Every structure is written in C-alpha cells, then in structure tokens.
Coordinates of C-alpha atoms and ligand atoms in Angstrom, one line a residue:
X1 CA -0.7 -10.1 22.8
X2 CA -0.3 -13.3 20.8
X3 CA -2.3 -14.2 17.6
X4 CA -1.6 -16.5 14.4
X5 CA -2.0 -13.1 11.6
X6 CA -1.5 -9.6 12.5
X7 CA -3.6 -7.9 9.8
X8 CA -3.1 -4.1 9.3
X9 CA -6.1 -1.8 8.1
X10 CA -9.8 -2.7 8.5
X11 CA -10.8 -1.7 5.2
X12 CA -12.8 -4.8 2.5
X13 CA -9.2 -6.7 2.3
X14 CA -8.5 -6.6 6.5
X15 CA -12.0 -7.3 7.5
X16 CA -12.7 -10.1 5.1
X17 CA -9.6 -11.5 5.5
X18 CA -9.8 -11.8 9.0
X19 CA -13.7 -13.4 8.7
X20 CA -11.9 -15.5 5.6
X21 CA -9.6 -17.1 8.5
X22 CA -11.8 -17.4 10.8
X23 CA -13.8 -19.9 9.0
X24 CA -10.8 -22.0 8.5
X25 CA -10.0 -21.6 12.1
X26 CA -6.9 -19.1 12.0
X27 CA -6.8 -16.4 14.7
X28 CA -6.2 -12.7 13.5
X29 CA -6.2 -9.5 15.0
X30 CA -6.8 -6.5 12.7
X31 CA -5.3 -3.3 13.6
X32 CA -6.8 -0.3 11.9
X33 CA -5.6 3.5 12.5
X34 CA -9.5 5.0 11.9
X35 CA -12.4 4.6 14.3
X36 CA -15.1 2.2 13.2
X37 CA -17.5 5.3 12.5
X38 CA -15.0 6.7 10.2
X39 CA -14.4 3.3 8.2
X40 CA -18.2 2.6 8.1
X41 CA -18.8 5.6 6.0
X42 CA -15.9 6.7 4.0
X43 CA -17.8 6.5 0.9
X44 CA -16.1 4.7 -2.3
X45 CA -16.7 3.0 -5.4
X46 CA -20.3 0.4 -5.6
X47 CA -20.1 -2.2 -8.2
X48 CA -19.6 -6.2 -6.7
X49 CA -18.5 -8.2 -9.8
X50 CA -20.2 -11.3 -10.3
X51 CA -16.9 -13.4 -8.7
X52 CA -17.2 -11.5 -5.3
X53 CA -20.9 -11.7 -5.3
X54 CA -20.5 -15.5 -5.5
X55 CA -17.5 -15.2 -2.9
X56 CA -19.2 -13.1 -0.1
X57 CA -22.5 -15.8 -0.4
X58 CA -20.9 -18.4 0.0
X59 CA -19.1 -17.2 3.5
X60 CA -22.5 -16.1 4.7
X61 CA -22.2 -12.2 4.5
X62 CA -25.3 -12.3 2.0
X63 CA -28.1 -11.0 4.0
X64 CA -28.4 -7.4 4.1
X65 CA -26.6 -7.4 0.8
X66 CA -29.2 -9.7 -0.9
X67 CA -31.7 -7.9 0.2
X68 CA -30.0 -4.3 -0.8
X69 CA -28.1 -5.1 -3.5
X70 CA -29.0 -3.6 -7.0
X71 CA -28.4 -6.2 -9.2
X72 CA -27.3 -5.2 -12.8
X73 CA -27.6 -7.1 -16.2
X74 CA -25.7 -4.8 -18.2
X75 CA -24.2 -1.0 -18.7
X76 CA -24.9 1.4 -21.5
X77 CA -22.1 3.4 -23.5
X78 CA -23.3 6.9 -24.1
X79 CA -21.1 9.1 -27.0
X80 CA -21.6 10.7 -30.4
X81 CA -25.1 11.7 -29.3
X82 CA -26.4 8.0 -29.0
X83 CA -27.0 5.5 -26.4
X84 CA -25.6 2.0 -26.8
X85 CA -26.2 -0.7 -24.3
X86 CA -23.9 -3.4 -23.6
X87 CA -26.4 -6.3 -22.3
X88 CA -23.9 -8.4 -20.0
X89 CA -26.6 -11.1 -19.2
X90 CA -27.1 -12.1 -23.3
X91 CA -23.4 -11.6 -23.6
X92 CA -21.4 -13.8 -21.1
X93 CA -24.6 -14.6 -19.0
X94 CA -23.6 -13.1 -16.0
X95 CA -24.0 -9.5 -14.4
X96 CA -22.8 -7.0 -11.5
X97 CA -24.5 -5.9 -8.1
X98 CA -24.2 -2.4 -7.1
X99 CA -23.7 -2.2 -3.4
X100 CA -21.2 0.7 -1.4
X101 CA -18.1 -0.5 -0.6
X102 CA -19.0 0.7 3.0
X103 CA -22.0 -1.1 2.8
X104 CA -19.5 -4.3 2.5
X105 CA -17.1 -2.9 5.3
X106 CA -20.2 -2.4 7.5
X107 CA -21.0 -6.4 6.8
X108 CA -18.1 -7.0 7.9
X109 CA -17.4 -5.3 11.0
X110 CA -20.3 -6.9 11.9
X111 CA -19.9 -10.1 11.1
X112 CA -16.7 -10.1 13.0
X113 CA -17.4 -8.6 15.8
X114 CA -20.9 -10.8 16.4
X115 CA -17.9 -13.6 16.1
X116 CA -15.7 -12.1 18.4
X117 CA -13.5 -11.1 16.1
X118 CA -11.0 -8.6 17.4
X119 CA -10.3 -5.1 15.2
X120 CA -8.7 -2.8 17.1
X121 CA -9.9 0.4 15.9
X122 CA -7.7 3.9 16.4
X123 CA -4.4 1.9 16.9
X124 CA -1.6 4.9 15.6
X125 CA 1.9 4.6 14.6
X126 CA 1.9 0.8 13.8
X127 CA 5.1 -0.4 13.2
X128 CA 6.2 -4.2 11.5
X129 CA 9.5 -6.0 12.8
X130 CA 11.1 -9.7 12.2
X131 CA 8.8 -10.2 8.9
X132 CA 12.1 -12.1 7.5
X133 CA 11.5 -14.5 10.5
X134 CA 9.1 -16.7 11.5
X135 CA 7.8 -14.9 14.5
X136 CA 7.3 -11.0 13.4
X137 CA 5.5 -8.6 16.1
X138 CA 3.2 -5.9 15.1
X139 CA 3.5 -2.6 17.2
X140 CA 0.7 0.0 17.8
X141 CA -0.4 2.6 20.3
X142 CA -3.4 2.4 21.8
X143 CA -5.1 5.2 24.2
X144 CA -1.6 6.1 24.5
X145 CA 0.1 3.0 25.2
X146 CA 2.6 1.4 22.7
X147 CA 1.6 -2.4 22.0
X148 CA 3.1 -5.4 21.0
X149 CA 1.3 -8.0 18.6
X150 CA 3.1 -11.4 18.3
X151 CA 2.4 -13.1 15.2
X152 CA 3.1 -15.9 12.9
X153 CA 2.5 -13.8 9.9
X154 CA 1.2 -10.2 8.8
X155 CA -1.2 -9.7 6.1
X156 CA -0.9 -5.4 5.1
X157 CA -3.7 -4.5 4.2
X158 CA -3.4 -0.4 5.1
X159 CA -4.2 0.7 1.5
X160 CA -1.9 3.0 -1.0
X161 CA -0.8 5.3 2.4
X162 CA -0.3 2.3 4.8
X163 CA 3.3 1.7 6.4
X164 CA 3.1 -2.0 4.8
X165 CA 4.2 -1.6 1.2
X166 CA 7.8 0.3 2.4
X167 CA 8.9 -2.7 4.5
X168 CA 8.6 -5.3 1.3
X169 CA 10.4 -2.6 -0.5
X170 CA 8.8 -3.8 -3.7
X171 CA 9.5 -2.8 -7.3
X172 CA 6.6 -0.5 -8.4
X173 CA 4.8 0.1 -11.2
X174 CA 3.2 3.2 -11.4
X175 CA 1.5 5.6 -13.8
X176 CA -0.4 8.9 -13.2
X177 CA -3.7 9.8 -15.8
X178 CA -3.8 13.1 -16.4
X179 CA -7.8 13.1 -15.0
X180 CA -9.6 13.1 -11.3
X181 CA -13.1 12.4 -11.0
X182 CA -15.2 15.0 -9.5
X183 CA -18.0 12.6 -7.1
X184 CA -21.0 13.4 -6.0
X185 CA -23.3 11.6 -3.7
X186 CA -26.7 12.9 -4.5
X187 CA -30.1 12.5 -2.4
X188 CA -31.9 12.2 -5.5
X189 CA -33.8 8.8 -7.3
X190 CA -31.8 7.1 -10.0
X191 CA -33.5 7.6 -13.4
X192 CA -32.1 5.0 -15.0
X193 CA -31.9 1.6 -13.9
X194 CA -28.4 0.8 -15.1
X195 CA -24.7 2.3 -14.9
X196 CA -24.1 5.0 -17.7
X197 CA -20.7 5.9 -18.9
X198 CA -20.4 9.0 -21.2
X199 CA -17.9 9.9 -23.4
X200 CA -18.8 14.1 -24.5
X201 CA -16.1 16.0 -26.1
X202 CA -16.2 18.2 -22.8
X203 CA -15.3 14.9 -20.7
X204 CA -16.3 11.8 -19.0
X205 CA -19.1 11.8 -16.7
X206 CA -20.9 8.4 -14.6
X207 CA -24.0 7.7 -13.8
X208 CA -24.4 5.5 -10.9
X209 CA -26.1 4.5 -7.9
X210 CA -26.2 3.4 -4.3
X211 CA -30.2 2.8 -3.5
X212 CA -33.6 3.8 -5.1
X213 CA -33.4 7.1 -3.3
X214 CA -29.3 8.0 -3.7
X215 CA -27.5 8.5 -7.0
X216 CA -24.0 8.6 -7.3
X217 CA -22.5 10.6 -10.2
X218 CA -19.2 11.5 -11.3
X219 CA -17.5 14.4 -14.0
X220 CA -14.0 14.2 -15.5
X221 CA -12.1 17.0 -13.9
X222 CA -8.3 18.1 -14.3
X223 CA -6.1 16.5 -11.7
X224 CA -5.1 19.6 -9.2
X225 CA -9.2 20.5 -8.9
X226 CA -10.8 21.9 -6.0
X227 CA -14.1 20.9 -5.4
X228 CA -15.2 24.1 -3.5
X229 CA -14.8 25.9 -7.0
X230 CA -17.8 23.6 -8.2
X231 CA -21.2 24.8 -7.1
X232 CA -24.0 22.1 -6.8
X233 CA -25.6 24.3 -10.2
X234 CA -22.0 24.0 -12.0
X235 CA -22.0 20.4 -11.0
X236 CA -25.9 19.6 -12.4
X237 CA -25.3 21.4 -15.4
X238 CA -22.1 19.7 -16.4
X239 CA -24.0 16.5 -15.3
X240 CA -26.7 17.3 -17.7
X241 CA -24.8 18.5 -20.7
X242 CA -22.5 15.4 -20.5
X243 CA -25.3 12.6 -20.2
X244 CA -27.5 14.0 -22.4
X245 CA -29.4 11.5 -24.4
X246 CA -32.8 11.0 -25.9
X247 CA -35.7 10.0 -23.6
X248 CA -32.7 10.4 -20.7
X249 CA -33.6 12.9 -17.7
X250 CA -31.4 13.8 -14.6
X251 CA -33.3 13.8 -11.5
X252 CA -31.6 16.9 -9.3
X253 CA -31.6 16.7 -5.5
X254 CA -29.5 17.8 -2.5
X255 CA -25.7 17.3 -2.6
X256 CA -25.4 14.9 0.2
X257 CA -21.3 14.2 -0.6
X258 CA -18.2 16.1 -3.1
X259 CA -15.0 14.7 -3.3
X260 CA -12.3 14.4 -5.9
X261 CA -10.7 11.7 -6.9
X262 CA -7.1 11.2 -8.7
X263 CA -6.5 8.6 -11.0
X264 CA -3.6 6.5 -11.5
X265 CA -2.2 2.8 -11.9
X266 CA -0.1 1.5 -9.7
X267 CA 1.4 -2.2 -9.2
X268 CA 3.8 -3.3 -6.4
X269 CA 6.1 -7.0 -7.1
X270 CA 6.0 -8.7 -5.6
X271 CA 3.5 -8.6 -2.9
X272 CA 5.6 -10.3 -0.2
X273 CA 8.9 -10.1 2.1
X274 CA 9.0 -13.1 4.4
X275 CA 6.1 -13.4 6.5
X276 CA 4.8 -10.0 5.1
X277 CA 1.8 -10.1 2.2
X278 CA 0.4 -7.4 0.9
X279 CA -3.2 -7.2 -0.2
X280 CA -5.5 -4.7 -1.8
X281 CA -5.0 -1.0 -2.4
X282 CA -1.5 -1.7 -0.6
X283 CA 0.1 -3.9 -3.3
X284 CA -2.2 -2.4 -6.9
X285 CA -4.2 1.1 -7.8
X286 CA -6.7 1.0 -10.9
X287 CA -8.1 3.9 -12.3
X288 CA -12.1 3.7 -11.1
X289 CA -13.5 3.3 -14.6
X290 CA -13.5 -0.2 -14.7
X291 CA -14.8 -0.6 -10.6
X292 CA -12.0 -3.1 -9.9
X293 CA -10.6 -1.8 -6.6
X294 CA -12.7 -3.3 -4.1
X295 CA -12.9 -6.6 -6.6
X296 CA -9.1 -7.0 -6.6
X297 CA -8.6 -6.4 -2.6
X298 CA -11.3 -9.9 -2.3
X299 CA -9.7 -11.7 -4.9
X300 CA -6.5 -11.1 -3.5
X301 CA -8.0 -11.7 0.3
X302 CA -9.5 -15.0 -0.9
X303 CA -6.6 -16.7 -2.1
X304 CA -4.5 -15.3 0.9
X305 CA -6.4 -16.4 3.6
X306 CA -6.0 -20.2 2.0
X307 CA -2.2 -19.9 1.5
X308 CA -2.2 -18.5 5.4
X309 CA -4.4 -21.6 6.4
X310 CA -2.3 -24.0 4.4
X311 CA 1.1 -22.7 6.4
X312 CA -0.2 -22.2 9.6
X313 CA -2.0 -25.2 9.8
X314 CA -0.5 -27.8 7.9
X315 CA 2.7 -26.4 7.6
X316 CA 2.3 -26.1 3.8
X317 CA 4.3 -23.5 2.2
X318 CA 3.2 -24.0 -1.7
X319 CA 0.2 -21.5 -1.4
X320 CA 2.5 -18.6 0.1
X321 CA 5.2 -18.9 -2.4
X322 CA 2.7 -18.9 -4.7
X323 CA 0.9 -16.0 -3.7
X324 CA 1.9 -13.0 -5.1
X325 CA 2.4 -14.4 -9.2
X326 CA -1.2 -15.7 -8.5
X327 CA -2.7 -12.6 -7.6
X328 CA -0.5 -10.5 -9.9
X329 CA -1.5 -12.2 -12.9
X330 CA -5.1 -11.2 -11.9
X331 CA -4.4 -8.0 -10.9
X332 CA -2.3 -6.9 -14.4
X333 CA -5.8 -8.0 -16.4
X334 CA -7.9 -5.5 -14.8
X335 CA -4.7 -2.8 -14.7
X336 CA -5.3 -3.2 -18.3
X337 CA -8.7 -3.5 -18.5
X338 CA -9.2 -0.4 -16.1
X339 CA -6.7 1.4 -18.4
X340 CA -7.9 1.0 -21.7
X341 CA -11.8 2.0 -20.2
X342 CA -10.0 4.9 -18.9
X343 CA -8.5 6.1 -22.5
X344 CA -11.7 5.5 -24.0
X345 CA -13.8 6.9 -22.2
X346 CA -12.0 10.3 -20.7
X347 CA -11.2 13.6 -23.1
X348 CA -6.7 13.7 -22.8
X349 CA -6.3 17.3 -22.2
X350 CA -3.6 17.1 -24.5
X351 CA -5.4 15.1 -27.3
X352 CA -5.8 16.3 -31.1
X353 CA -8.6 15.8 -33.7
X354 CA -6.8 12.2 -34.3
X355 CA -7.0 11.1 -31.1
X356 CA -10.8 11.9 -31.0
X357 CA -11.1 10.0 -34.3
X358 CA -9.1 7.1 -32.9
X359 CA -11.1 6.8 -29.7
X360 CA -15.1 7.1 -31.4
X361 CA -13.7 4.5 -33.6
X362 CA -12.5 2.3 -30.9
X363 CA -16.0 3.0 -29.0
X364 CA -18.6 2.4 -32.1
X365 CA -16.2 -1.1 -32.8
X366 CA -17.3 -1.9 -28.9
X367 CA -20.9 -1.5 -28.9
X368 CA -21.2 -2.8 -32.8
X369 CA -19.1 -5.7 -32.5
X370 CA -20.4 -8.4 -30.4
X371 CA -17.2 -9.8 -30.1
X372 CA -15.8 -6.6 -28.6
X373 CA -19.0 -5.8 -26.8
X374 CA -18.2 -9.5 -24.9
X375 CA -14.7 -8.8 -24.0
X376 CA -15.8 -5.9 -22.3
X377 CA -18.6 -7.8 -20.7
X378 CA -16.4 -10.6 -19.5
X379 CA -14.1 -8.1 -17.8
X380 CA -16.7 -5.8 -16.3
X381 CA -18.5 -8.5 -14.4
X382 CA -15.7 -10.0 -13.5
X383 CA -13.1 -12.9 -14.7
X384 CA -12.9 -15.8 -12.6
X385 CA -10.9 -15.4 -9.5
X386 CA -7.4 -17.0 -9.3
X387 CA -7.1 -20.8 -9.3
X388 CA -5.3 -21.6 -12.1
X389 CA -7.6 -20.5 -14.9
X390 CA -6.5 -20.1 -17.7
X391 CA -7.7 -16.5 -19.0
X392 CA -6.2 -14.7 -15.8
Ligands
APR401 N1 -2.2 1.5 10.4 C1 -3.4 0.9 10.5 N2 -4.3 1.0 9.5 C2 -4.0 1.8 8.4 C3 -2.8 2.4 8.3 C4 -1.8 2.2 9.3 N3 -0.6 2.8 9.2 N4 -2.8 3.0 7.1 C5 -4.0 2.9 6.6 N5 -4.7 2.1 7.4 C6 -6.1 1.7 7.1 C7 -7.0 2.7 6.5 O1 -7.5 3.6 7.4 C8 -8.1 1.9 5.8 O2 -9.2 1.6 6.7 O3 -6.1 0.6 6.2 C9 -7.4 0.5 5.6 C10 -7.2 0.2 4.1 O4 -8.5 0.1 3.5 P1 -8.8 0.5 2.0 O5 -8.1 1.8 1.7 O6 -10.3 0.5 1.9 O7 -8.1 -0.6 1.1 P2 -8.5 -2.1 0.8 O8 -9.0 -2.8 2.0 O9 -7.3 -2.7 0.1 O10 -9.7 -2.0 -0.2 C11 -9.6 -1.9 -1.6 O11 -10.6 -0.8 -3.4 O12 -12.3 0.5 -4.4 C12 -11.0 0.5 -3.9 O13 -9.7 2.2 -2.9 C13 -10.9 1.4 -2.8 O14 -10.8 1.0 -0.5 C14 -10.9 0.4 -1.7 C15 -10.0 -0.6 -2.2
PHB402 C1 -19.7 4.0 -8.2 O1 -20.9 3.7 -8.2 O2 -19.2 4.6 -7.3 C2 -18.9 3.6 -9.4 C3 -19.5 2.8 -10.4 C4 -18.7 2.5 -11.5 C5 -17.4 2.8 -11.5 C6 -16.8 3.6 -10.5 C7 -17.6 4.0 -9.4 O3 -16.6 2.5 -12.6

C-alpha cells in the first residue's frame, strides 16, 4: 500500500492531522493499534482553548460541537475558605469550551471516514524503517497479516507509549509530580456553571463537566493509589470537604467512571529524525491542571500538516525544518504554565508550614491582582497558536 503520510495512532493529533491534510490535498493513512469503539470512549480531559475552538471551525468540524459545547467565560479559584473568580471574558476577552476529548475524536472519525479517509483500526506491532530517507515504509499486522505502508513521510502520533518517540531517539525532558488525580465520571447535574479548582489543606480537588446531566470531578491522590480502595461514599465525602464553599452544593449521583491518573512533565527535542515528526502526547506530557494536552497535540497537528503540504507539494522544506523549534517554543509555555498551576494548586506531601505560606500567598496575589489574574487568563484560554508570535 502506497500513501503520501503514514500517521501512527488515531487519537486528536492522528485524526485531525489526517483531516488537516486532506483539505490541502495530501493522502494519509492512519494506523491505530485500538478499535474505533475503544478510541471513541477512552474518556480524558474536556476543556477546547479558545485557539482550537477557532481551529476546528474553521475546518468544518463545528457541528455537533457548536451545538454541545459548554462554552465558558471564566474559572473560579476556591482556597482559604473563599471563592474567587477569575472572569476570562473581562480579562483578555476570550474564553474556553468544555467538550470530551472523545467527543473530538468521535468528530473526527467521522469526518474522515464520511471522506474516505482511511484509519486502519486494530493494526498491532507497527514498526517504522528508512525515516532517514526519503521513502520510509510503515509496517503493521492486520487480522494476522504483516503489512507494508510506503510513504513519503510519517507523522507519530501514538501518544507517550507509542513506538514513535524511540526511533527519533530524542533528548528528553522529564519530571515526575509527586500527585495522581483520582477521576470520576459522575451521572449527576453540574451545580455550578463553571470549572472549580480547590486548593484545601487536605488536597486539590476539580470540579468539571461534560454535559448538563454528567459531571466530571477529580481529588489529589498519592501517586501509587488504587482506586478500588476508594468507595463512591469515600470519593463524595472527600469531594465535599474539599469544595466546600458558601452557597456551593455537590449534586451526588451514580459513578458512571474511576480512574487514576499520574502526573508528570515530559518534553522530547527535538520532535523529528528525517522524515519522522512527532506530534502530541508522543513528543510533550503536561500535568492536567492547566488542560493543555489535547490543546498542544492540535497546535502541534496544525502547523504539521502545513510543513507536510509545503514538502510534499511544493517541494518546500522551510516548514519541516522549522517544525519542531516552532512547536517547542509553544509547548515549553504551557509546560510551564501547567507546572506552576500544578504547585499551586496541589498539597506537596512533603511540604512544611512555609511552603503553605508561600503558596496562599502566591494564590490571594492571583485572584487580587488583575495583572496576575490576566496572565493566568491569557494562558488558560489559550495563547495564540504558532506563527511567529511573539509571546510563544
Ligand atoms: N501503533 C498504533 N497506534 C498506537 C500505538 C502503536 N504502537 N501506540 C499507541 N497508539 C495509539 C493509541 O491507542 C492512541 O489511540 O495512538 C493514539 C494516541 O492518542 P492519544 O494518546 O490520545 O494522544 P494524542 O493524539 O497526542 O492526543 C493528545 O492530550 O489530553 C491529552 O493525553 C491526552 O490523549 C490526549 C492528548
Ligand atoms: C476535565 O474536565 O476533564 C478537566 C478540566 C480541567 C482540567 C483537567 C481536566 O484542568
């Protein structure tokens, strides 16, 4: 089989990559190790910054989206016993959408496949040779039968466990938090129409959302925490202790989803060998506090899918070689914007009575400082993606 990109993993960065070049009239073939049911409802992080809002318009994956989007103007920062909102509309004038990231990849595989766009779902043991050349071939096994994909170039985009990040052999960056989030999915109506982070001397806890009947909430846990030790009473309590808040109630309902989460931050340079790019969770981790995953994987999709165009059909090598310093400069502002939300938010197990002071500080300067309160607010929803701006 013979195609211009060979992109591994059908997760946001494969899929919308491949719909990306389709519109500029590259052929692709995504290879992805799950079935389709699997990748339509792993369940992940929600929140669309305002950039990849603007993004997935634009190349008409809108519909269900606009109409099932949550559109957010702003977050509030809950600690010290007091609620503090940080109004991101009045602020930088922009806001967020919360939407599941399987929500996206459903989009997606949809839009492709009404395109006939190929994925090629359950394809095992995919293997990547001749990235250094021109003219590298993609192997897979399919219903038993090995495979060979003949490309021009490979876009891995197989997330942290794919196979693409070992063949760039990349330097790597990496740095574990000593937290996990314990997430639940609960069939239960948001009471609150806005995101609430919580700082509580007993740890971090979210409140989110997926749709006015589903809320989506999360509790600092330690790392090596297994959720089966957490009843759905342990888990509501917790909830309710750490969210507390005046005029504030939790509404309780089935457990549809538990899961833990580690945290870390991870960076991979650069994010190509040859004819080889990575993209996404493959090439950068961020901690989830800042909701940047899925945000990063577009960004980096976006300016990709250009640079592929650009080579493949014009013979224009400038966007490639400039690929990965584009996207890593990008990629190292939310690092440390997901970071520094992740220290102020979270209790360090190892923290003292100066640390605590430190980090109240550091939280009353945000929500009292407008200043501060707008640095946060340009981050959360969302600096502008990578073409030579200046803030990135
Ligand atoms: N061969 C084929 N597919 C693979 C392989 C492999 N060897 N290894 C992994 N995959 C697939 C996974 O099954 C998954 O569907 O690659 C896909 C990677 O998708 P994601 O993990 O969703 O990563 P990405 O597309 O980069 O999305 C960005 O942002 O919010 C975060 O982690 C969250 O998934 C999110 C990410
Ligand atoms: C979510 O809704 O899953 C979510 C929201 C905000 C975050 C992380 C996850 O920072």
């Amino acid at each position: 089989m013979r195609t211009q990109v060979g992109i591994v993993g059908a997760g946001p960065a494969g899929l919308l990559l491949s719909h990306l070049l389709a519109r500029a009239g590259v052929d692709a073939v995504v290879l992805e190790a799950r079935s389709r049911e699997y990748v339509e409802q792993r369940v992940r992080a929600g929140v669309l910054e305002h950039p990849t809002v603007e993004l997935l318009r634009e190349v008409g994956l809108a519909g269900r989206f606009d109409r099932q989007g949550m559109p957010h103007e702003g977050i509030s920062l809950r600690f010290d016993g007091g609620d503090h909102r940080i109004d991101f509309a009045a602020l930088v004038g922009r806001g967020i959408t919360v939407y599941g990231q399987q929500e996206v990849v459903k989009d997606l595989v949809a839009a492709r496949l009404a395109a006939g766009g190929e994925i090629v779902f359950d394809a095992a043991d995919v293997t990547l040779d001749g990235v250094d050349g021109d003219a590298p071939v993609v192997g897979y096994t399919k219903d038993g039968r090995r495979h060979e994909l003949h490309c021009a170039a490979v876009a891995g985009c197989d997330g942290f466990h794919g196979v693409s990040r070992a063949v760039v052999a990349p330097q790597v960056f990496d740095r574990a938090h000593p937290y996990a989030w314990l997430g639940i999915l609960a069939e239960a109506a948001p009471t609150h129409h806005e995101l609430v982070y919580a700082n509580h001397p007993r740890g971090f806890a979210l409140y989110s959302m997926r749709s006015p009947e589903i809320t989506r909430l999360y509790l600092q846990v330690p790392p090596d925490t297994d959720p089966a030790g957490w009843s759905d009473a342990r888990i509501w309590d917790e909830l309710g202790t750490r969210l507390a808040a005046e005029g504030f109630t939790l509404n309780e309902g089935p457990v549809l989803e538990k899961g833990v989460t580690g945290m870390r931050s991870f960076v991979a340079e650069p994010m190509r060998r040859g004819r080889l790019f990575l993209a996404g969770d493959a090439a950068h981790i961020v901690p989830p506090t800042g909701a940047k995953g899925m945000n990063l994987a577009i960004a980096d999709v976006r300016v990709l899918a250009a640079a592929l165009a650009d080579l493949l059909l014009r013979g224009d090598e400038r966007g490639v070689d400039a690929y990965s310093e584009t996207c890593l400069r990008r990629v190292w502002r939310a690092e440390h914007f997901s970071a520094w939300m992740t220290s102020m938010l979270h209790v360090a197990p190892d923290g003292d009575a100066f640390d605590r002071r430190l980090q109240l500080s550091q939280l009353r300067y945000t929500v009292a400082s407008r200043a501060a309160a707008t640095s946060l607010a340009e981050n959360y929803v969302g600096l502008p993606f990578p073409s030579g701006g200046s803030l990135s």
